[in-house]
């Protein structure tokens, strides 16, 4: 196994031969074998250990075991203690999910100030169990391709090796490790699969792990093809704007498998109600589907994806005087000028005599109207939004600059005739959206 490991590192992770890194060590057989292999290769690494304080004296004994081993080998060692049960109670999440989140949050913090990579000891059997878990819950192609060998700063160099190979290596090299008592319990789904389903599959086919590994490689190649197709169609169908994505439905529906493309583009934004998303394509304008972080809106012949903002229409920002500089919610400046330069959508010139401070910045309200610059008469803001083809999200995100109840400027869009400077104006104020 040692020779295979060396070749695997040289071929797939050559940077580990020259750069320092971390190894996440639980004290179990897998992580202790990984540490020993890296010691034998004279690699430069520190050890990280998480104590989740879930098993009392057993957890502390694991920490002491790892710390003692690292001391004997002159390996730098860091441990982090977590009040996991308290966090589980507060967050109302499972112990497994909480522990995983805590572990990777700490790794992220460590990486931000230290080395570039964290090695974990996931192996081939772990990857198989993950695929079976995903399969049992329902998944797409990405859930059937196993654990990735590298995911950003996380590197998993033991993935080509089975649990049995790791056990043999540990025995042959007289490696000591600690057994986690929770691994014997079938309380968790992973353990049920490990103890009951995987042995049966291996009994049915002695070469099952090899077959699984070959299948995963084929699926990963298929996933690469899907990624290529998804990217090519994305370039034809999706327009990226500053704060949102716009999916052109006319172009999208030219593709027979348009639902698959929607899934590939949107699954990373936390959506789960996929039937609702697919129905959105034929729905009337204004229909929306929400994830915890994003909203997908049907607007005429397009779907608009944007971050979910919990806007408060009662939110109002005050500008006390012309010397004010506003940074929230927008970066707007006011200044006196002697003459009018070129105006644009982000810059207007107004008549100082027409303004009555304090001014306000707020969202639109039903019944709002203004006198559009360049036109005669007034216009309801709702009609202006409709004529300008504002989506529901556009309307919710639009800010107004007002004097008392009168609109001075639909910020970044259109000024009001009653306030803009003209040939009779004596004192000019330049208002600019930066």
CSV table of C-alpha atoms in Angstrom, one decimal:
chain,number,residue,atom,x,y,z
A,1,UNK,CA,0.0,0.0,0.0
A,2,UNK,CA,2.9,2.4,0.8
A,3,UNK,CA,4.2,2.2,-2.8
A,4,UNK,CA,0.7,2.8,-4.2
A,5,UNK,CA,0.2,5.7,-1.9
A,6,UNK,CA,3.5,7.3,-3.0
A,7,UNK,CA,2.6,6.9,-6.7
A,8,UNK,CA,-0.9,8.3,-6.0
A,9,UNK,CA,0.5,11.4,-4.3
A,10,UNK,CA,3.1,12.0,-7.1
A,11,UNK,CA,0.5,11.6,-9.8
A,12,UNK,CA,-2.5,13.4,-8.3
A,13,UNK,CA,-1.2,15.6,-5.5
A,14,UNK,CA,2.4,16.5,-6.2
A,15,UNK,CA,2.0,19.8,-4.3
A,16,UNK,CA,1.9,17.8,-1.1
A,17,UNK,CA,5.5,16.8,-1.6
A,18,UNK,CA,6.8,20.4,-1.3
A,19,UNK,CA,4.1,22.3,0.6
A,20,UNK,CA,3.2,22.1,4.3
A,21,UNK,CA,-0.4,21.0,5.1
A,22,UNK,CA,-2.7,19.8,7.8
A,23,UNK,CA,-4.0,16.3,8.5
A,24,UNK,CA,-7.4,16.0,10.3
A,25,UNK,CA,-6.9,13.2,12.8
A,26,UNK,CA,-9.7,11.6,14.9
A,27,UNK,CA,-7.5,8.8,16.3
A,28,UNK,CA,-9.3,6.1,14.4
A,29,UNK,CA,-7.5,3.6,12.2
A,30,UNK,CA,-8.0,5.5,8.9
A,31,UNK,CA,-6.5,8.8,10.1
A,32,UNK,CA,-3.7,7.2,12.0
A,33,UNK,CA,-2.7,5.2,8.9
A,34,UNK,CA,-2.7,8.4,6.9
A,35,UNK,CA,-0.4,10.1,9.4
A,36,UNK,CA,2.0,7.2,9.4
A,37,UNK,CA,2.2,7.2,5.6
A,38,UNK,CA,2.9,10.9,5.6
A,39,UNK,CA,5.6,10.4,8.2
A,40,UNK,CA,7.2,7.6,6.2
A,41,UNK,CA,7.3,10.0,3.2
A,42,UNK,CA,8.9,12.7,5.3
A,43,UNK,CA,6.1,15.2,4.4
A,44,UNK,CA,5.7,18.5,6.2
A,45,UNK,CA,2.4,18.7,8.1
A,46,UNK,CA,0.6,19.6,11.3
A,47,UNK,CA,-2.2,17.6,12.9
A,48,UNK,CA,-5.6,19.0,13.7
A,49,UNK,CA,-8.0,17.3,16.1
A,50,UNK,CA,-11.7,18.0,17.0
A,51,UNK,CA,-12.9,17.1,20.4
A,52,UNK,CA,-16.7,17.3,20.2
A,53,UNK,CA,-17.1,16.4,23.9
A,54,UNK,CA,-19.8,13.8,23.1
A,55,UNK,CA,-18.3,10.7,24.8
A,56,UNK,CA,-16.9,12.1,28.0
A,57,UNK,CA,-13.7,10.4,29.1
A,58,UNK,CA,-13.5,8.5,25.8
A,59,UNK,CA,-13.3,11.8,23.8
A,60,UNK,CA,-10.6,13.1,26.2
A,61,UNK,CA,-8.6,9.9,25.9
A,62,UNK,CA,-8.6,10.2,22.1
A,63,UNK,CA,-7.2,13.7,22.4
A,64,UNK,CA,-4.5,12.7,24.8
A,65,UNK,CA,-3.6,9.7,22.6
A,66,UNK,CA,-3.1,11.9,19.5
A,67,UNK,CA,-1.3,14.6,21.4
A,68,UNK,CA,1.1,12.0,22.8
A,69,UNK,CA,1.7,10.4,19.4
A,70,UNK,CA,2.4,13.8,17.8
A,71,UNK,CA,4.8,14.7,20.7
A,72,UNK,CA,6.8,11.5,20.1
A,73,UNK,CA,7.1,12.3,16.4
A,74,UNK,CA,7.7,16.1,16.8
A,75,UNK,CA,4.5,16.8,14.8
A,76,UNK,CA,2.9,20.2,15.6
A,77,UNK,CA,-0.6,19.5,17.1
A,78,UNK,CA,-3.7,21.6,17.5
A,79,UNK,CA,-7.0,20.6,19.1
A,80,UNK,CA,-10.4,22.3,19.2
A,81,UNK,CA,-13.1,21.6,21.9
A,82,UNK,CA,-16.7,22.1,20.9
A,83,UNK,CA,-19.8,22.3,23.2
A,84,UNK,CA,-21.6,20.1,20.6
A,85,UNK,CA,-24.7,19.1,22.6
A,86,UNK,CA,-25.4,22.7,23.5
A,87,UNK,CA,-25.1,23.8,19.8
A,88,UNK,CA,-27.3,20.9,18.7
A,89,UNK,CA,-30.0,22.1,21.1
A,90,UNK,CA,-29.8,25.7,20.0
A,91,UNK,CA,-29.7,24.9,16.3
A,92,UNK,CA,-32.1,22.0,16.4
A,93,UNK,CA,-29.9,20.0,14.0
A,94,UNK,CA,-28.6,16.4,14.2
A,95,UNK,CA,-25.4,15.7,16.0
A,96,UNK,CA,-23.8,14.4,12.8
A,97,UNK,CA,-24.6,17.6,10.8
A,98,UNK,CA,-23.6,19.9,13.7
A,99,UNK,CA,-20.3,18.1,14.2
A,100,UNK,CA,-19.6,18.2,10.5
A,101,UNK,CA,-20.4,21.9,10.2
A,102,UNK,CA,-18.2,22.7,13.3
A,103,UNK,CA,-15.3,20.7,11.9
A,104,UNK,CA,-15.3,22.4,8.5
A,105,UNK,CA,-15.9,25.8,10.0
A,106,UNK,CA,-12.8,25.4,12.1
A,107,UNK,CA,-10.8,24.1,9.1
A,108,UNK,CA,-11.8,27.1,7.1
A,109,UNK,CA,-10.6,29.4,9.9
A,110,UNK,CA,-7.3,27.5,10.1
A,111,UNK,CA,-6.8,27.7,6.4
A,112,UNK,CA,-7.3,31.4,6.3
A,113,UNK,CA,-4.3,32.0,8.5
A,114,UNK,CA,-2.1,28.9,7.9
A,115,UNK,CA,-1.4,26.3,5.3
A,116,UNK,CA,-3.4,25.8,2.1
A,117,UNK,CA,-4.7,22.2,2.5
A,118,UNK,CA,-6.3,19.9,5.0
A,119,UNK,CA,-6.0,16.1,4.4
A,120,UNK,CA,-8.8,13.8,5.6
A,121,UNK,CA,-8.7,10.0,5.7
A,122,UNK,CA,-11.8,9.2,3.7
A,123,UNK,CA,-11.4,5.9,1.8
A,124,UNK,CA,-13.1,3.8,-0.8
A,125,UNK,CA,-15.6,2.3,1.6
A,126,UNK,CA,-16.6,5.7,2.8
A,127,UNK,CA,-17.3,6.8,-0.7
A,128,UNK,CA,-19.5,3.7,-1.3
A,129,UNK,CA,-21.5,4.4,1.9
A,130,UNK,CA,-22.0,8.0,0.8
A,131,UNK,CA,-23.3,6.9,-2.6
A,132,UNK,CA,-25.7,4.4,-1.0
A,133,UNK,CA,-26.9,7.1,1.5
A,134,UNK,CA,-27.5,9.6,-1.4
A,135,UNK,CA,-29.2,6.9,-3.5
A,136,UNK,CA,-31.6,6.0,-0.6
A,137,UNK,CA,-32.6,9.6,-0.2
A,138,UNK,CA,-32.9,10.4,-3.9
A,139,UNK,CA,-30.2,12.3,-5.8
A,140,UNK,CA,-28.9,13.5,-9.1
A,141,UNK,CA,-25.8,12.4,-10.9
A,142,UNK,CA,-23.5,14.3,-8.6
A,143,UNK,CA,-24.8,12.2,-5.6
A,144,UNK,CA,-23.7,9.0,-7.3
A,145,UNK,CA,-20.1,10.0,-8.1
A,146,UNK,CA,-18.7,9.3,-4.7
A,147,UNK,CA,-16.6,11.5,-2.4
A,148,UNK,CA,-14.4,13.9,-4.5
A,149,UNK,CA,-10.6,13.3,-4.2
A,150,UNK,CA,-10.2,17.1,-3.7
A,151,UNK,CA,-12.8,19.7,-2.9
A,152,UNK,CA,-11.1,23.1,-2.6
A,153,UNK,CA,-8.7,23.0,0.3
A,154,UNK,CA,-9.8,19.5,1.4
A,155,UNK,CA,-7.7,16.7,0.0
A,156,UNK,CA,-8.5,13.0,0.4
A,157,UNK,CA,-5.5,10.9,-0.6
A,158,UNK,CA,-6.8,7.6,0.8
A,159,UNK,CA,-9.9,7.4,-1.5
A,160,UNK,CA,-8.4,4.7,-3.8
A,161,UNK,CA,-7.9,2.3,-0.8
A,162,UNK,CA,-10.4,0.1,0.8
A,163,UNK,CA,-11.0,-0.3,4.5
A,164,UNK,CA,-9.5,-3.8,4.4
A,165,UNK,CA,-6.3,-2.5,2.8
A,166,UNK,CA,-6.0,0.1,5.5
A,167,UNK,CA,-6.5,-2.5,8.2
A,168,UNK,CA,-3.9,-4.8,6.8
A,169,UNK,CA,-1.4,-1.9,6.5
A,170,UNK,CA,-2.1,-0.9,10.2
A,171,UNK,CA,-1.5,-4.4,11.4
A,172,UNK,CA,1.6,-5.0,9.3
A,173,UNK,CA,3.1,-1.7,10.6
A,174,UNK,CA,2.0,-2.1,14.2
A,175,UNK,CA,0.1,1.1,14.1
A,176,UNK,CA,-2.0,2.0,17.2
A,177,UNK,CA,-5.4,3.6,17.0
A,178,UNK,CA,-8.5,4.3,19.0
A,179,UNK,CA,-11.9,2.8,18.4
A,180,UNK,CA,-14.8,5.2,18.5
A,181,UNK,CA,-17.6,3.3,20.4
A,182,UNK,CA,-20.3,5.1,18.4
A,183,UNK,CA,-19.1,3.3,15.3
A,184,UNK,CA,-20.6,0.1,16.7
A,185,UNK,CA,-24.1,1.6,17.0
A,186,UNK,CA,-26.7,1.3,14.3
A,187,UNK,CA,-28.3,4.5,15.5
A,188,UNK,CA,-27.0,6.3,12.4
A,189,UNK,CA,-27.9,5.5,8.8
A,190,UNK,CA,-24.2,5.3,7.7
A,191,UNK,CA,-23.5,2.7,10.3
A,192,UNK,CA,-26.6,0.6,9.3
A,193,UNK,CA,-25.4,0.7,5.7
A,194,UNK,CA,-21.8,-0.2,6.8
A,195,UNK,CA,-22.8,-3.1,9.0
A,196,UNK,CA,-25.7,-4.6,7.1
A,197,UNK,CA,-25.9,-3.6,3.4
A,198,UNK,CA,-22.2,-3.3,2.3
A,199,UNK,CA,-21.2,-6.8,3.7
A,200,UNK,CA,-24.1,-8.3,1.8
A,201,UNK,CA,-23.0,-6.6,-1.5
A,202,UNK,CA,-19.5,-7.8,-1.0
A,203,UNK,CA,-20.8,-11.3,-0.3
A,204,UNK,CA,-22.7,-11.3,-3.5
A,205,UNK,CA,-19.7,-10.1,-5.5
A,206,UNK,CA,-16.2,-10.6,-4.2
A,207,UNK,CA,-15.0,-7.8,-6.5
A,208,UNK,CA,-17.8,-5.4,-5.6
A,209,UNK,CA,-15.5,-2.6,-4.5
A,210,UNK,CA,-13.5,-2.7,-7.8
A,211,UNK,CA,-16.8,-2.7,-9.7
A,212,UNK,CA,-18.0,0.3,-7.7
A,213,UNK,CA,-14.7,2.1,-8.3
A,214,UNK,CA,-15.0,1.6,-12.1
A,215,UNK,CA,-18.6,2.7,-12.0
A,216,UNK,CA,-17.8,5.9,-10.2
A,217,UNK,CA,-15.1,6.7,-12.7
A,218,UNK,CA,-17.6,6.2,-15.5
A,219,UNK,CA,-20.1,8.4,-13.7
A,220,UNK,CA,-17.5,11.1,-13.1
A,221,UNK,CA,-16.7,11.1,-16.8
A,222,UNK,CA,-20.4,11.4,-17.6
A,223,UNK,CA,-20.7,14.2,-15.1
A,224,UNK,CA,-17.9,16.0,-16.9
A,225,UNK,CA,-19.8,15.7,-20.2
A,226,UNK,CA,-22.9,17.1,-18.4
A,227,UNK,CA,-20.9,20.0,-17.1
A,228,UNK,CA,-19.6,20.8,-20.6
A,229,UNK,CA,-23.2,20.7,-22.1
A,230,UNK,CA,-24.6,22.7,-19.2
A,231,UNK,CA,-21.9,25.4,-19.6
A,232,UNK,CA,-22.5,25.7,-23.4
A,233,UNK,CA,-26.3,26.0,-23.0
A,234,UNK,CA,-25.8,28.4,-20.1
A,235,UNK,CA,-23.9,30.8,-22.4
A,236,UNK,CA,-26.8,30.8,-24.9
A,237,UNK,CA,-29.7,31.0,-22.4
A,238,UNK,CA,-28.6,32.9,-19.2
A,239,UNK,CA,-27.6,36.5,-18.9
A,240,UNK,CA,-25.6,37.5,-15.8
A,241,UNK,CA,-26.4,40.9,-14.4
A,242,UNK,CA,-25.0,42.7,-11.4
A,243,UNK,CA,-27.3,41.1,-8.8
A,244,UNK,CA,-29.2,38.5,-10.6
A,245,UNK,CA,-29.4,35.9,-13.4
A,246,UNK,CA,-31.9,36.0,-16.2
A,247,UNK,CA,-32.9,32.8,-17.9
A,248,UNK,CA,-34.4,33.4,-21.4
A,249,UNK,CA,-37.3,31.0,-21.6
A,250,UNK,CA,-37.7,31.3,-25.4
A,251,UNK,CA,-34.1,30.0,-25.8
A,252,UNK,CA,-34.4,27.5,-22.9
A,253,UNK,CA,-37.5,25.7,-24.3
A,254,UNK,CA,-35.6,25.0,-27.6
A,255,UNK,CA,-33.8,22.2,-25.6
A,256,UNK,CA,-35.8,19.1,-24.9
A,257,UNK,CA,-34.2,18.4,-21.6
A,258,UNK,CA,-34.6,22.0,-20.3
A,259,UNK,CA,-35.5,20.7,-16.8
A,260,UNK,CA,-32.1,19.0,-16.5
A,261,UNK,CA,-30.4,22.3,-17.3
A,262,UNK,CA,-32.5,24.2,-14.7
A,263,UNK,CA,-31.5,21.7,-12.1
A,264,UNK,CA,-27.8,22.0,-12.9
A,265,UNK,CA,-27.9,25.8,-12.8
A,266,UNK,CA,-30.1,26.2,-9.7
A,267,UNK,CA,-29.3,23.3,-7.3
A,268,UNK,CA,-26.4,25.2,-5.7
A,269,UNK,CA,-28.8,27.9,-4.6
A,270,UNK,CA,-30.6,25.7,-2.1
A,271,UNK,CA,-33.8,25.0,-4.0
A,272,UNK,CA,-35.7,21.8,-3.2
A,273,UNK,CA,-39.2,22.2,-4.7
A,274,UNK,CA,-38.1,21.2,-8.2
A,275,UNK,CA,-41.6,20.5,-9.5
A,276,UNK,CA,-42.6,24.0,-8.6
A,277,UNK,CA,-39.5,25.4,-10.4
A,278,UNK,CA,-40.3,23.3,-13.5
A,279,UNK,CA,-44.0,24.5,-13.4
A,280,UNK,CA,-42.7,28.1,-13.2
A,281,UNK,CA,-41.7,27.9,-16.9
A,282,UNK,CA,-45.4,27.8,-17.9
A,283,UNK,CA,-46.7,29.9,-15.0
A,284,UNK,CA,-48.1,33.4,-15.2
A,285,UNK,CA,-45.8,36.4,-14.5
A,286,UNK,CA,-45.3,37.1,-10.8
A,287,UNK,CA,-45.1,33.5,-9.6
A,288,UNK,CA,-42.1,32.8,-7.4
A,289,UNK,CA,-40.3,29.9,-5.8
A,290,UNK,CA,-38.1,30.4,-2.7
A,291,UNK,CA,-35.1,28.8,-1.2
A,292,UNK,CA,-33.6,30.0,2.1
A,293,UNK,CA,-31.3,32.3,0.3
A,294,UNK,CA,-32.7,33.0,-3.1
A,295,UNK,CA,-35.9,33.6,-5.1
A,296,UNK,CA,-36.7,32.5,-8.6
A,297,UNK,CA,-39.3,34.8,-10.3
A,298,UNK,CA,-41.3,34.2,-13.5
A,299,UNK,CA,-41.4,37.5,-15.4
A,300,UNK,CA,-42.9,37.3,-18.9
A,301,UNK,CA,-40.5,35.3,-21.0
A,302,UNK,CA,-37.7,34.9,-18.4
A,303,UNK,CA,-36.9,33.5,-15.0
A,304,UNK,CA,-35.0,35.8,-12.7
A,305,UNK,CA,-32.8,34.5,-9.9
A,306,UNK,CA,-31.7,36.9,-7.2
A,307,UNK,CA,-30.8,36.9,-3.6
A,308,UNK,CA,-33.7,36.8,-1.2
A,309,UNK,CA,-33.9,40.2,0.5
A,310,UNK,CA,-36.4,40.8,3.3
A,311,UNK,CA,-37.2,44.3,2.3
A,312,UNK,CA,-39.2,46.5,4.7
A,313,UNK,CA,-41.3,49.1,2.9
A,314,UNK,CA,-41.3,51.1,6.1
A,315,UNK,CA,-37.5,51.5,6.0
A,316,UNK,CA,-36.6,55.1,5.5
A,317,UNK,CA,-33.3,56.9,5.4
A,318,UNK,CA,-33.0,60.6,6.3
A,319,UNK,CA,-30.8,63.2,4.5
A,320,UNK,CA,-30.6,66.2,6.9
A,321,UNK,CA,-28.9,68.7,4.7
A,322,UNK,CA,-27.0,69.2,1.5
A,323,UNK,CA,-23.7,68.4,3.3
A,324,UNK,CA,-25.0,64.9,3.9
A,325,UNK,CA,-23.3,61.9,2.3
A,326,UNK,CA,-25.4,58.8,2.2
A,327,UNK,CA,-23.8,55.3,2.3
A,328,UNK,CA,-26.9,53.3,3.3
A,329,UNK,CA,-28.8,51.9,1.5
A,330,UNK,CA,-27.0,53.6,-1.5
A,331,UNK,CA,-23.9,55.6,-1.9
A,332,UNK,CA,-25.3,59.0,-2.9
A,333,UNK,CA,-23.6,62.4,-2.7
A,334,UNK,CA,-24.9,66.0,-2.8
A,335,UNK,CA,-23.0,69.1,-3.7
A,336,UNK,CA,-23.6,72.7,-4.9
A,337,UNK,CA,-22.3,73.4,-8.4
A,338,UNK,CA,-22.2,76.5,-10.6
A,339,UNK,CA,-23.4,74.9,-13.8
A,340,UNK,CA,-24.9,71.8,-15.3
A,341,UNK,CA,-22.6,69.2,-16.8
A,342,UNK,CA,-23.8,66.2,-18.7
A,343,UNK,CA,-26.5,64.2,-16.9
A,344,UNK,CA,-27.0,60.5,-17.0
A,345,UNK,CA,-29.1,57.9,-15.2
A,346,UNK,CA,-26.8,58.1,-12.1
A,347,UNK,CA,-26.5,61.9,-11.9
A,348,UNK,CA,-29.2,64.6,-11.8
A,349,UNK,CA,-29.1,68.4,-11.3
A,350,UNK,CA,-31.9,69.9,-9.3
A,351,UNK,CA,-33.1,73.4,-8.3
A,352,UNK,CA,-32.0,74.1,-4.7
A,353,UNK,CA,-35.0,76.4,-4.1
A,354,UNK,CA,-37.3,73.5,-4.9
A,355,UNK,CA,-35.9,71.2,-2.2
A,356,UNK,CA,-37.1,71.1,1.4
A,357,UNK,CA,-34.8,69.3,3.8
A,358,UNK,CA,-34.8,66.8,5.3
A,359,UNK,CA,-35.0,64.5,2.3
A,360,UNK,CA,-35.8,60.8,2.5
A,361,UNK,CA,-34.8,57.7,0.7
A,362,UNK,CA,-37.5,55.0,0.8
A,363,UNK,CA,-39.2,52.2,-1.2
A,364,UNK,CA,-42.3,52.9,-3.4
A,365,UNK,CA,-45.8,52.7,-2.0
A,366,UNK,CA,-49.2,52.2,-3.6
A,367,UNK,CA,-50.5,55.6,-4.9
A,368,UNK,CA,-47.1,57.1,-5.5
A,369,UNK,CA,-46.9,59.3,-8.5
A,370,UNK,CA,-44.3,61.7,-10.1
A,371,UNK,CA,-43.9,64.1,-13.0
A,372,UNK,CA,-41.4,62.4,-15.3
A,373,UNK,CA,-38.7,64.6,-16.7
A,374,UNK,CA,-39.2,65.3,-20.4
A,375,UNK,CA,-43.0,64.7,-20.2
A,376,UNK,CA,-46.1,66.7,-19.4
A,377,UNK,CA,-48.3,65.8,-16.5
A,378,UNK,CA,-48.0,63.2,-13.8
A,379,UNK,CA,-47.8,59.4,-13.9
A,380,UNK,CA,-48.5,56.8,-11.3
A,381,UNK,CA,-45.3,54.9,-10.3
A,382,UNK,CA,-47.1,51.6,-10.8
A,383,UNK,CA,-47.8,52.6,-14.4
A,384,UNK,CA,-44.2,53.7,-14.9
A,385,UNK,CA,-42.9,50.3,-13.6
A,386,UNK,CA,-45.2,48.5,-16.0
A,387,UNK,CA,-44.2,50.6,-19.0
A,388,UNK,CA,-40.5,50.1,-18.1
A,389,UNK,CA,-41.1,46.4,-17.8
A,390,UNK,CA,-40.0,46.2,-14.1
A,391,UNK,CA,-40.2,42.8,-12.7
A,392,UNK,CA,-41.6,42.2,-9.2
A,393,UNK,CA,-38.0,42.1,-7.9
A,394,UNK,CA,-37.1,45.3,-9.7
A,395,UNK,CA,-40.0,47.1,-8.0
A,396,UNK,CA,-39.1,45.7,-4.6
A,397,UNK,CA,-35.5,46.8,-5.0
A,398,UNK,CA,-36.1,50.3,-6.4
A,399,UNK,CA,-35.3,53.2,-4.1
A,400,UNK,CA,-36.8,56.7,-4.3
A,401,UNK,CA,-35.4,60.1,-3.2
A,402,UNK,CA,-38.2,62.2,-1.8
A,403,UNK,CA,-38.9,65.6,-0.4
A,404,UNK,CA,-41.8,65.1,2.0
A,405,UNK,CA,-44.3,63.1,-0.1
A,406,UNK,CA,-43.0,64.2,-3.4
A,407,UNK,CA,-40.7,62.1,-5.5
A,408,UNK,CA,-37.5,63.9,-6.6
A,409,UNK,CA,-35.8,61.0,-8.3
A,410,UNK,CA,-36.5,57.3,-9.1
A,411,UNK,CA,-32.9,56.7,-8.1
A,412,UNK,CA,-30.7,55.7,-11.0
A,413,UNK,CA,-33.7,55.9,-13.5
A,414,UNK,CA,-35.8,59.0,-13.9
A,415,UNK,CA,-36.0,62.5,-12.3
A,416,UNK,CA,-39.1,64.5,-11.5
A,417,UNK,CA,-39.9,67.6,-13.6
A,418,UNK,CA,-40.8,69.7,-10.5
A,419,UNK,CA,-37.2,69.5,-9.2
A,420,UNK,CA,-34.8,69.3,-12.1
A,421,UNK,CA,-32.8,72.4,-12.9
A,422,UNK,CA,-33.6,74.5,-15.9
A,423,UNK,CA,-32.6,77.9,-17.5
A,424,UNK,CA,-34.3,79.9,-14.7
A,425,UNK,CA,-32.5,78.0,-11.9
A,426,UNK,CA,-30.1,80.1,-9.8
A,427,UNK,CA,-28.6,77.6,-7.5
A,428,UNK,CA,-27.8,74.1,-8.6
A,429,UNK,CA,-27.4,70.9,-6.6
A,430,UNK,CA,-25.8,67.9,-8.1
A,431,UNK,CA,-27.0,64.6,-6.8
A,432,UNK,CA,-25.0,61.6,-7.8
A,433,UNK,CA,-25.3,57.8,-7.3
A,434,UNK,CA,-21.8,56.5,-7.0
